[in-house]
Coordinates of C-alpha atoms and ligand atoms in Angstrom, one line a residue:
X1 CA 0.0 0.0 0.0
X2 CA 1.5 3.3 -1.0
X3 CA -0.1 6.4 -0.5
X4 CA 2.0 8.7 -3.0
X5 CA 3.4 8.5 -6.4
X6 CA 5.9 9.7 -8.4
X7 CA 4.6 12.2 -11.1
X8 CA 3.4 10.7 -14.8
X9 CA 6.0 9.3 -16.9
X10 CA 6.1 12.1 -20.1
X11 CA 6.5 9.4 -22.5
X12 CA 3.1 8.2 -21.6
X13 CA 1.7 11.5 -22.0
X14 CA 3.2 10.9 -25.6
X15 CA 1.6 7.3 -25.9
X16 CA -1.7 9.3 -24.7
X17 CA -1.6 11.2 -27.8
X18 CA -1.0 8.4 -30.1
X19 CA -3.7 7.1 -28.4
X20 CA -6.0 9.3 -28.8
X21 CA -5.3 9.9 -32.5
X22 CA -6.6 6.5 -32.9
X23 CA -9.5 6.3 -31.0
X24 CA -12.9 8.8 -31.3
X25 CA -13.2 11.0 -28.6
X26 CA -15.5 9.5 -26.6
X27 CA -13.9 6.0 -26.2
X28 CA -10.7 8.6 -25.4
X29 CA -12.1 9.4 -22.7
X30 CA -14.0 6.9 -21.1
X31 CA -11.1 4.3 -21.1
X32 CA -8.1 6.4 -21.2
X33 CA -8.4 9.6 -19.7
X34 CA -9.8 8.2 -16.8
X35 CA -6.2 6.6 -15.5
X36 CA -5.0 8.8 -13.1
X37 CA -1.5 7.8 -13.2
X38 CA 0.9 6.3 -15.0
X39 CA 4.7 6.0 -13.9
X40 CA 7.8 4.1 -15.0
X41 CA 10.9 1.7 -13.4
X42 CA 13.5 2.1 -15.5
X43 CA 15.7 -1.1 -14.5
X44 CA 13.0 -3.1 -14.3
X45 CA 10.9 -1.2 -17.1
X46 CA 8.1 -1.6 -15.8
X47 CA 5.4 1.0 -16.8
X48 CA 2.3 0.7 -13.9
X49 CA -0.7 2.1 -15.3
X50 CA -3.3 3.4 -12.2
X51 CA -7.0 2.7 -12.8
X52 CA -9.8 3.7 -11.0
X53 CA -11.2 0.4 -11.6
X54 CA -10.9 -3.4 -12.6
X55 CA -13.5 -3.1 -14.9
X56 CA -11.2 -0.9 -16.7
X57 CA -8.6 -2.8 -17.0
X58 CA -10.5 -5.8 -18.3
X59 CA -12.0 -3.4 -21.1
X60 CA -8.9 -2.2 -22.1
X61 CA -7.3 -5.8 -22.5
X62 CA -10.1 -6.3 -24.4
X63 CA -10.7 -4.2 -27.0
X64 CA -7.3 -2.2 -27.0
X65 CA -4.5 -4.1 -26.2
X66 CA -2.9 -4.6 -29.7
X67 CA -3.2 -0.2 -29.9
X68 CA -1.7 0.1 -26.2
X69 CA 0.6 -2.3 -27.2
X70 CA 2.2 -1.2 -30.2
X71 CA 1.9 2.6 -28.7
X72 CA 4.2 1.0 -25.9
X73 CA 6.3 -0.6 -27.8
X74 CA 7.0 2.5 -29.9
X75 CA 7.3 5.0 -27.5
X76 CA 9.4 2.9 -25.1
X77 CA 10.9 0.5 -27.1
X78 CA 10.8 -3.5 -26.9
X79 CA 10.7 -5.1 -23.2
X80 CA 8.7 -3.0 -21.3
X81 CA 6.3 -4.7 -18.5
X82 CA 2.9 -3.3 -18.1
X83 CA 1.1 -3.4 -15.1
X84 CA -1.7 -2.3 -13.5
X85 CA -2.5 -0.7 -10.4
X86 CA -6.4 0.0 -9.0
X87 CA -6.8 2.7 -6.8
X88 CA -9.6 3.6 -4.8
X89 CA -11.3 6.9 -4.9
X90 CA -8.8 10.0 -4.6
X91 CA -10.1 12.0 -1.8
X92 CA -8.7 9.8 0.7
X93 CA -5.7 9.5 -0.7
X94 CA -5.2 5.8 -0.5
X95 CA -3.9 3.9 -3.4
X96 CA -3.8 0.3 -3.4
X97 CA -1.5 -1.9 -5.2
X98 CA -4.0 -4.5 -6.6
X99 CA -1.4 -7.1 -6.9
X100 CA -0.2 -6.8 -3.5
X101 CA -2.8 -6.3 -1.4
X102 CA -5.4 -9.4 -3.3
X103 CA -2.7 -11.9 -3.4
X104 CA -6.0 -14.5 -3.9
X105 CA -7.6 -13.3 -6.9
X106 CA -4.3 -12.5 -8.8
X107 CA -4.7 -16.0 -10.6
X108 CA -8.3 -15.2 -11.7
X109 CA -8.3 -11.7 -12.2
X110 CA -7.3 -10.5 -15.7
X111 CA -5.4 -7.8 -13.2
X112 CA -1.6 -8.6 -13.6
X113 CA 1.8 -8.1 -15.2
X114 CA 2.7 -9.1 -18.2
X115 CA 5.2 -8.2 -20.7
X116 CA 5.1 -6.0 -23.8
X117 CA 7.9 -8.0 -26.0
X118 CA 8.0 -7.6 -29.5
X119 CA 4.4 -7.7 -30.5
X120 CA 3.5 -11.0 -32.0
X121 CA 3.4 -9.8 -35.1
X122 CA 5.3 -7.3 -37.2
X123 CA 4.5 -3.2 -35.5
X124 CA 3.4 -2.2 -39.0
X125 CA 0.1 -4.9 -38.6
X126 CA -1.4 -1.7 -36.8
X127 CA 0.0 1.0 -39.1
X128 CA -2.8 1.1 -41.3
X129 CA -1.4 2.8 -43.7
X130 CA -4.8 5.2 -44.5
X131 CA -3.9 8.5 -45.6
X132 CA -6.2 11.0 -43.0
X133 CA -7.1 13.3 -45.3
X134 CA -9.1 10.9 -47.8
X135 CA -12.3 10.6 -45.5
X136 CA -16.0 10.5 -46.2
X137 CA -16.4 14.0 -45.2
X138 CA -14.1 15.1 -48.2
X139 CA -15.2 12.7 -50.3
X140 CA -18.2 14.7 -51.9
X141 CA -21.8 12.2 -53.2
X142 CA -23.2 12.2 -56.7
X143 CA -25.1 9.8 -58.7
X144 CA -21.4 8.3 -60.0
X145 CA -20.7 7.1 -56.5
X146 CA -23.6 6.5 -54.8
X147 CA -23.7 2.4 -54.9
X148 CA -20.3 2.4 -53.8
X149 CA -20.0 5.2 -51.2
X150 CA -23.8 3.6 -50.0
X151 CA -22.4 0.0 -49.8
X152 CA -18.5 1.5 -48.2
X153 CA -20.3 3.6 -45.5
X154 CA -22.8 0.2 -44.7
X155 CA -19.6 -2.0 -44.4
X156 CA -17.5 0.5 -42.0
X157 CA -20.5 0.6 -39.8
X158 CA -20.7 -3.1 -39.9
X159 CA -18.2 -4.8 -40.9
X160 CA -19.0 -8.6 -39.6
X161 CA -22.4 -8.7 -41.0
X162 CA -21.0 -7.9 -44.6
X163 CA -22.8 -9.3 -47.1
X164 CA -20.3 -7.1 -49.6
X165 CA -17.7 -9.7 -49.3
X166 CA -15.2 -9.2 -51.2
X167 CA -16.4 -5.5 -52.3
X168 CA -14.9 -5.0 -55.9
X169 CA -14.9 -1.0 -57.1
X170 CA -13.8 -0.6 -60.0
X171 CA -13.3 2.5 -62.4
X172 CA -10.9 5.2 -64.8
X173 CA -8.2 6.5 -63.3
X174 CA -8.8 9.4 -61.2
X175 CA -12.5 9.0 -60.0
X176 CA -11.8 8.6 -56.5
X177 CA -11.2 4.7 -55.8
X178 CA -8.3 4.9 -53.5
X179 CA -10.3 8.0 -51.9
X180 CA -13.1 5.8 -51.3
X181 CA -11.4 2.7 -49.9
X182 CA -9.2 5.0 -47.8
X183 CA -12.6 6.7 -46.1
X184 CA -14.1 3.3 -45.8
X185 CA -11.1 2.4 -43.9
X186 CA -10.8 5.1 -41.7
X187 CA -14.7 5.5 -40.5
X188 CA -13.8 1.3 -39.7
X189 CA -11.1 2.1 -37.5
X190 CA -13.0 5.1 -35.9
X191 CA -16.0 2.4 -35.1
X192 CA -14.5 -0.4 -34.3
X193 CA -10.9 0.4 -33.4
X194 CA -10.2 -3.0 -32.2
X195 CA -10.4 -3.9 -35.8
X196 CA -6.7 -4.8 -37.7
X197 CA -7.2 -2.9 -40.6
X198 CA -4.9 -2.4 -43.6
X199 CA -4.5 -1.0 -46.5
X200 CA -2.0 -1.7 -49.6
X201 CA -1.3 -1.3 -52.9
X202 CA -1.8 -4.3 -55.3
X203 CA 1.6 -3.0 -56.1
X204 CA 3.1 -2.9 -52.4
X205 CA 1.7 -6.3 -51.9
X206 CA 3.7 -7.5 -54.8
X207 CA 6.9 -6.1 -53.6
X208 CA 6.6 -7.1 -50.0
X209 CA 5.8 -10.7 -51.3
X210 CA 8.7 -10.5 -53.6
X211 CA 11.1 -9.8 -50.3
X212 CA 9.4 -12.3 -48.3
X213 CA 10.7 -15.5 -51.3
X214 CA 13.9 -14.0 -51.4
X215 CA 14.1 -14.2 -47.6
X216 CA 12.6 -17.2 -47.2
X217 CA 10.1 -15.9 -45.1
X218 CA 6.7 -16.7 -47.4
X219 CA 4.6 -18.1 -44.1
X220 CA 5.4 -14.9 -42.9
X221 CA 4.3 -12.5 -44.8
X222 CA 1.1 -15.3 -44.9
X223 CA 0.3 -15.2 -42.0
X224 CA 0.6 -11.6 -41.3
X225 CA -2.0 -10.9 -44.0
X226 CA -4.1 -13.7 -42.5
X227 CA -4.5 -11.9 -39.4
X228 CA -6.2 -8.7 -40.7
X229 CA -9.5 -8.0 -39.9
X230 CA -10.2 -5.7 -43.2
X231 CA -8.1 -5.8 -45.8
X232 CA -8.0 -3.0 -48.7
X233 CA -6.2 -4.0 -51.8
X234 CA -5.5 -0.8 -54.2
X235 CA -5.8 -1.8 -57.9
X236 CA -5.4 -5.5 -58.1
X237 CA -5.4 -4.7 -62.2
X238 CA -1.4 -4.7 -61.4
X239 CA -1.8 -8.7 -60.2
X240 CA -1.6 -9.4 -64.4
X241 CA 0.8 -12.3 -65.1
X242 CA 2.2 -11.9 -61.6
X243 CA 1.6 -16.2 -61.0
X244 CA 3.0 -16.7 -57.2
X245 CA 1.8 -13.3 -56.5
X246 CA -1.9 -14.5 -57.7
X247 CA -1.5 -17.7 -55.4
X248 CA 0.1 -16.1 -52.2
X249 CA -3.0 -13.9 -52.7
X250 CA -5.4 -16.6 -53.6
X251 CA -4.1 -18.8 -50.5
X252 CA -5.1 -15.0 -47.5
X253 CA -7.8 -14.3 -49.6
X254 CA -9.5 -17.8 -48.9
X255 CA -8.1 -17.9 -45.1
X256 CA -9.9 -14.6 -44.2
X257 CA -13.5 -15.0 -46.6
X258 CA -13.9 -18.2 -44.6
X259 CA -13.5 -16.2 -41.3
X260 CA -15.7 -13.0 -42.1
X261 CA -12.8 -11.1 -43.1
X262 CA -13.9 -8.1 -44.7
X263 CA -11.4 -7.5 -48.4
X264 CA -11.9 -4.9 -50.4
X265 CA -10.3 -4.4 -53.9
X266 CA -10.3 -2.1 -56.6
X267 CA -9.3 -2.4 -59.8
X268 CA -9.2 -0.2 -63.1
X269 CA -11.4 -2.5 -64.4
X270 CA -14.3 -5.1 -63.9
X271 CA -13.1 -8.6 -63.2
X272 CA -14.3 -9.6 -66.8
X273 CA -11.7 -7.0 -68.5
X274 CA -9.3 -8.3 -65.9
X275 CA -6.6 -10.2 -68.4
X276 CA -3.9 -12.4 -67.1
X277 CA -5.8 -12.9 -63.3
X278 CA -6.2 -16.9 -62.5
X279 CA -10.1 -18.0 -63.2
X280 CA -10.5 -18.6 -60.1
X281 CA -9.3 -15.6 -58.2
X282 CA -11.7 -14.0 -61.4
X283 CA -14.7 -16.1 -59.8
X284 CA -13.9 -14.8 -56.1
X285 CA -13.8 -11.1 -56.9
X286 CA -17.5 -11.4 -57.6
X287 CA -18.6 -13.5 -54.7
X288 CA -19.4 -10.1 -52.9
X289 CA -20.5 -7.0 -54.7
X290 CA -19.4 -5.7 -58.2
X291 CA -19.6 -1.8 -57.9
X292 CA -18.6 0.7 -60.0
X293 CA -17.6 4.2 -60.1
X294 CA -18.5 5.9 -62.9
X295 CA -17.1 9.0 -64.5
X296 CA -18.7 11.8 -62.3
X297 CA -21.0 13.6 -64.6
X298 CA -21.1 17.5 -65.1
X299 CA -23.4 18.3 -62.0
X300 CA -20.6 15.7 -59.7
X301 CA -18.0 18.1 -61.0
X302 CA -19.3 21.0 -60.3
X303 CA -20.0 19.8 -57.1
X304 CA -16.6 18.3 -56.1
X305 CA -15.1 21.7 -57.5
X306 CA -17.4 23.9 -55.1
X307 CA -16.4 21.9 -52.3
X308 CA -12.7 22.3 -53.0
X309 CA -12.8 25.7 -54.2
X310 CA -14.5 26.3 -50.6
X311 CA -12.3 24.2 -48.6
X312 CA -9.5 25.6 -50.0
X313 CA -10.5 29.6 -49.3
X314 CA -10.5 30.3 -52.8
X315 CA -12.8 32.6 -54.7
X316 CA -13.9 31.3 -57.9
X317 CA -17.1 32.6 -59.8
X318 CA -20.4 30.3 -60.6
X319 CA -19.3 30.7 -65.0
X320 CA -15.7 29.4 -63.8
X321 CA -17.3 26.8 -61.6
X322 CA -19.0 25.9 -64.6
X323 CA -16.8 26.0 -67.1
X324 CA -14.3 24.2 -65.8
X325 CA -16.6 21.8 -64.7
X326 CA -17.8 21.1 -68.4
X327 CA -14.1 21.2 -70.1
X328 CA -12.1 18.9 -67.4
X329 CA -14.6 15.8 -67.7
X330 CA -12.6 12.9 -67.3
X331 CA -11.2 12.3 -63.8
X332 CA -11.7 14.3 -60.9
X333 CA -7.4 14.3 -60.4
X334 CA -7.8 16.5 -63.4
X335 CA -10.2 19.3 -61.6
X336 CA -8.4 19.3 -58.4
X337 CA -5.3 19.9 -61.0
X338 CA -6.7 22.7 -62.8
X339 CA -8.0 24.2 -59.5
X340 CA -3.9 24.2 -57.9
X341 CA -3.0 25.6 -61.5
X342 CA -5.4 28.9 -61.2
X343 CA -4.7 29.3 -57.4
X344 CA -0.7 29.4 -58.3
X345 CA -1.7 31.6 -61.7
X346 CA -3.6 34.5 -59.8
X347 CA -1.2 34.4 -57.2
X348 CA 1.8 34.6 -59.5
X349 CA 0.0 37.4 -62.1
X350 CA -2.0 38.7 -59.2
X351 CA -5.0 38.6 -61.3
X352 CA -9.2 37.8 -60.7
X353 CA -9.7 34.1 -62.0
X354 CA -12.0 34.9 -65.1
X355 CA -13.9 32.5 -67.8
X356 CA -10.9 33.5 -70.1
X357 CA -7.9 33.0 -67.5
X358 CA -9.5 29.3 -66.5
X359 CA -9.5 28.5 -70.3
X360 CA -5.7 29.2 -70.8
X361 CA -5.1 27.6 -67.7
X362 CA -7.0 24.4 -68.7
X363 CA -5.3 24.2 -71.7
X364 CA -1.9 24.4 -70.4
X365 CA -2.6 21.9 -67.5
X366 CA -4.4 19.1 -69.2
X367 CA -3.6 19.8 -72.7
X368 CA -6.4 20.4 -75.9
X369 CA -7.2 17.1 -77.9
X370 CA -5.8 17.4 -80.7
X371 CA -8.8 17.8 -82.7
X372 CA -9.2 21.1 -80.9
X373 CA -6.5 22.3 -82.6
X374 CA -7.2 21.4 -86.0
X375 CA -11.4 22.2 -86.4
X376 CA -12.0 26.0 -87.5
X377 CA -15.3 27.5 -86.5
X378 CA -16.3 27.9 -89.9
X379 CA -16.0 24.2 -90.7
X380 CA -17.9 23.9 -86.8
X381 CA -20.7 25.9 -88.1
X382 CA -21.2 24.7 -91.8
X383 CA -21.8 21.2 -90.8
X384 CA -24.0 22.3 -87.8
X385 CA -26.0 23.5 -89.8
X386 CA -26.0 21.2 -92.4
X387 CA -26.4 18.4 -89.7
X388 CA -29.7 20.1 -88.3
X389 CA -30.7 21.4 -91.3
X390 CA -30.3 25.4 -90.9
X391 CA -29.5 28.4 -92.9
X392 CA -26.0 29.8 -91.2
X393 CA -28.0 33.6 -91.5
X394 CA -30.5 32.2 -89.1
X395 CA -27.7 30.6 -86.8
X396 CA -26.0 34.3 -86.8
X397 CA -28.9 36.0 -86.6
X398 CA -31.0 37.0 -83.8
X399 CA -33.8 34.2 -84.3
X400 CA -35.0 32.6 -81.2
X401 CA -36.7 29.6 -82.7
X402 CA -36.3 26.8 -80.7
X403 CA -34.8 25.2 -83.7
X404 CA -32.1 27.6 -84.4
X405 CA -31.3 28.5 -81.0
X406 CA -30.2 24.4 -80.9
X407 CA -28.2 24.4 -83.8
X408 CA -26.5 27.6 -82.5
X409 CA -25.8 26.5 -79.1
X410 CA -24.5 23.2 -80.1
X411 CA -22.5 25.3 -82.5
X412 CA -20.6 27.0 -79.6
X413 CA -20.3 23.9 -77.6
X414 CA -18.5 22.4 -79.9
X415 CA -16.0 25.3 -81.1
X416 CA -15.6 25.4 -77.1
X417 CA -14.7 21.8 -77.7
X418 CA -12.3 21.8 -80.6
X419 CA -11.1 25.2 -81.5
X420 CA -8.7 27.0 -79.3
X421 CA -10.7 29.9 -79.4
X422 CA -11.8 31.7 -76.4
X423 CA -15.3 31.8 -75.5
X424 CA -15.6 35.9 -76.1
X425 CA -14.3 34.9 -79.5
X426 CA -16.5 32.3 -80.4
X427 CA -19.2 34.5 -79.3
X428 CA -18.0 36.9 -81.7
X429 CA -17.8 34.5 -84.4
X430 CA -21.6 33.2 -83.9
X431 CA -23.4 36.2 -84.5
X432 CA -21.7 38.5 -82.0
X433 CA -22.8 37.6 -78.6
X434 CA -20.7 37.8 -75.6
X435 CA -19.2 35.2 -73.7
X436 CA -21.1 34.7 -70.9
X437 CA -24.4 33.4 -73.4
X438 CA -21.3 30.8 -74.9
X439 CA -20.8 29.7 -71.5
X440 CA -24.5 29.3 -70.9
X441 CA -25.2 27.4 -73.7
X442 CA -22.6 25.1 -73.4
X443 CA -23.6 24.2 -70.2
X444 CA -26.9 24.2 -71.1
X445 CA -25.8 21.8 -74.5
X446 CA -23.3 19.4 -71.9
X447 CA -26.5 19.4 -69.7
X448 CA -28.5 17.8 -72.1
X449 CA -26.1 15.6 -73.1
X450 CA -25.5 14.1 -69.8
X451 CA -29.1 13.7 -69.3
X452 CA -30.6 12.7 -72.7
X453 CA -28.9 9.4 -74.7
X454 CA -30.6 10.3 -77.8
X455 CA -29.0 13.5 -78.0
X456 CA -25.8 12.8 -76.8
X457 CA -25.4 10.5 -79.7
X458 CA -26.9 12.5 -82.1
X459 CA -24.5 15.0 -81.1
X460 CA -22.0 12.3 -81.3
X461 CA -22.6 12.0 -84.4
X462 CA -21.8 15.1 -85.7
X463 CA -18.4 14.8 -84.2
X464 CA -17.7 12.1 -85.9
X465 CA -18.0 14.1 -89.2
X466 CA -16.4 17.0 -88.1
X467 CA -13.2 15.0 -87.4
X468 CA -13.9 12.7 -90.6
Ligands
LIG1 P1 -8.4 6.7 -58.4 O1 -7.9 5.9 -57.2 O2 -9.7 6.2 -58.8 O3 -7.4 6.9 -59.5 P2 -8.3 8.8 -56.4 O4 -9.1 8.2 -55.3 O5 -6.8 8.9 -56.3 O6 -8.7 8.2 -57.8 O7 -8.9 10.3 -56.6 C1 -8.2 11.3 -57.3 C2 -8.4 12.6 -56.6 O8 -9.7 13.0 -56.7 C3 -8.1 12.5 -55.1 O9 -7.4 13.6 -54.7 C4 -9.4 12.5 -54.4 O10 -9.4 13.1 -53.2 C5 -10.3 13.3 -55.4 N1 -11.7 12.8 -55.4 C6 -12.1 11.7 -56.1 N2 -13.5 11.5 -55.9 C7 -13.9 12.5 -55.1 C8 -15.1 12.9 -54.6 N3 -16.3 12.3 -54.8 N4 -15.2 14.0 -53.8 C9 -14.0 14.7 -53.6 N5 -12.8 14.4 -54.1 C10 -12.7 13.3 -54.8
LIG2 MG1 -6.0 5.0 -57.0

């Protein structure tokens, strides 16, 4: 019995704050912030945690003691003993050593000492590897994502009653698959921190496999995927041809399926498009749930652009909004590209982002299809109107007829497309109106074309022989 302590050990203020990081507030401080003490025997090294209860202790050894363990290991190094210590309500000042004074219960009571070797398994089992900033919160909803972000969010809340098992997204380059996988894994940690999770690059996986054979230590590196509780694979597309990769991978993908092991994979592709993959790893992907994520459509875009134009304190006007949204349409790497691009522009020339400024930016950033380059608008607007059969004097002219106004505004959408010209010029060159009626109708045109198949291949069309 002992009835004064030295003061906390500093390093465990430090495993505190690792702590912390990895747990949501509340569980923060109903488990941990509770322990009044903590302090540290240096030839023994023996850390004595003090608790104000058993109940405590047995709910710490429960559901955190691979965290508390790795956070000990790393902050004090290999070797350490842990130990815990309950005392009895402050005000009088007694503290008992639990060990000492209930000699009896010490072999039934989870209340003991035990050492913190080197974790059973490797410290980078609890590393999960997520990058924090690619959560749901940032990860903005449209009708591209909303199977998979619907189905992600339903697995991170519960995980063992999956049904999504394996969950295979799949999608371009750029359209936020790793973003997605990354959130999934981080609202799964926040919920159910007990959880192993861990993700890694198809590409990673291949390399750490690679190192394993060389070393001789296959079971290994097994075994250490066997024991994860979700695991996120980034792009399995880069598996192709890789044989003993495919099987190491065939043999932990089996061992946690039959265990209600949550996987989750993406890939560039669906599993049919998937060339060079074993049939029967092919047949496993779609055991679970096949969902895609699509190419996020103009409104997505716009959306995703908002939010980051927001987040990042910028100042960007709804017809740049737009038009950027419209002309950078195939990944969403692209947008957040173009959007760094005009931050560092009207920093460096000190200058209002404008229709025209994005336009130059765009071009420089992601490059004009070649097309672009080559199509004048006088060859856009003869076969317009050829196409919808128009007299080009109506088209310039100041007609309003449904039909006309069509042909006209489909005119300008596609000189926007494929002519370098700027969209005060093109208003120019279609019967003098001024840029912000280009930008309109282009949106209005790219609207319609998302929304409407007939249209979009009727307008399809007309590209084709424009570029014939
Ligand atoms: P992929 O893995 O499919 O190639 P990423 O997940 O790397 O794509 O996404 C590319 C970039 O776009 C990332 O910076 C990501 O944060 C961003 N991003 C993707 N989808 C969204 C979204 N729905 N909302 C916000 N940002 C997104
Ligand atoms: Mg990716």
């Amino acid at each position: 019995m002992e009835t004064h302590r030295p003061i906390t050990d500093s390093r465990w203020t430090e495993c505190l704050r690792l702590i912390e990081n990895n747990l949501t507030q509340q569980q923060f401080q109903t488990w941990f912030a509770p322990i009044r003490s903590a302090h540290f025997e240096e030839e023994q090294r023996e850390l004595t945690l003090c608790i104000p209860s058993p109940f405590v202790h047995e709910y710490i050894e429960a559901h955190f003691v691979k965290l508390l363990r790795t956070v000990l290991v790393r902050v004090y190094g290999n070797g350490i003993k842990l130990k815990y210590e309950v005392t009895t309500d402050a005000t009088n000042g007694i503290t008992v050593d639990f060990e000492a004074t209930t000699p009896s219960t010490v072999s039934t009571q989870p209340i003991r000492t035990y050492a913190v070797n080197q974790a059973p398994e490797p410290l980078q089992q609890l590393d999960s590897q997520l990058k924090p900033e690619y959560t749901f919160e940032n990860f903005v909803e449209g009708a591209a994502n909303k199977l998979p972000l619907t189905v992600g969010k339903a697995i991170a809340q519960n995980p063992k009653q999956s049904t999504f098992n394996p969950l295979f997204i799949y999608g371009g380059s750029g359209v936020g698959k790793t973003h997605l996988v990354n959130a999934i894994g981080l609202r799964l940690k926040e919920l159910h921190p007990e959880k192993r999770v861990l993700y890694v690059s198809a590409h990673l996986f291949q390399v750490q496999f690679v190192n394993a054979k060389l070393q001789n230590k296959i079971n290994d590196f097994i075994s250490f995927y066997q024991s994860i509780d979700v695991l996120i694979i980034d792009d399995v597309q880069e598996f192709a041809g890789l044989e003993k990769t495919q099987l190491a991978f065939f043999h932990i993908f089996n061992h946690l399926h039959q265990n209600g092991r949550q996987l989750i994979l993406t890939s560039d592709r669906p599993p049919v498009a998937l060339q060079g993959m074993e049939d029967r790893l092919l047949t496993r992907f779609k055991w679970g749930l096949l969902a895609e994520l699509e190419h996020p459509d103009v409104q997505l875009r716009r959306d995703i652009l908002s939010f980051k134009v927001r987040r990042d304190g910028l100042q960007f006007s709804t017809p740049v909004i737009n038009f950027i949204a419209e002309h950078v349409d195939k990944s969403i790497r692209d947008l957040e590209g173009v959007v760094n691009s005009l931050m560092v522009y009207s920093l460096v020339h000190n200058c209002e982002i404008d229709v025209e400024v994005a336009e130059r930016v765009i071009s420089r950033t992601i490059g004009m299809t070649t097309p672009r380059a080559v199509l004048t608008i006088e060859q856009i607007l003869e076969h317009t109107c050829h196409f919808f059969h128009l007299d080009r004097s109506d088209v310039l002219s100041q007609s309003r007829k449904a039909s006309v106004v069509l042909g006209r505004q489909v005119a300008m959408y596609l000189a926007q497309k494929h002519t370098t010209l700027s969209t005060t010029k093109i208003g120019i060159a279609i019967g003098r109106r001024n840029h912000a009626t280009v930008v309109h109708s282009c949106q209005s045109i790219s609207q319609r074309i998302d929304a409407d198949a007939d249209f979009r291949s009727r307008v399809k069309e007309l590209e084709e022989l424009l570029k014939a």
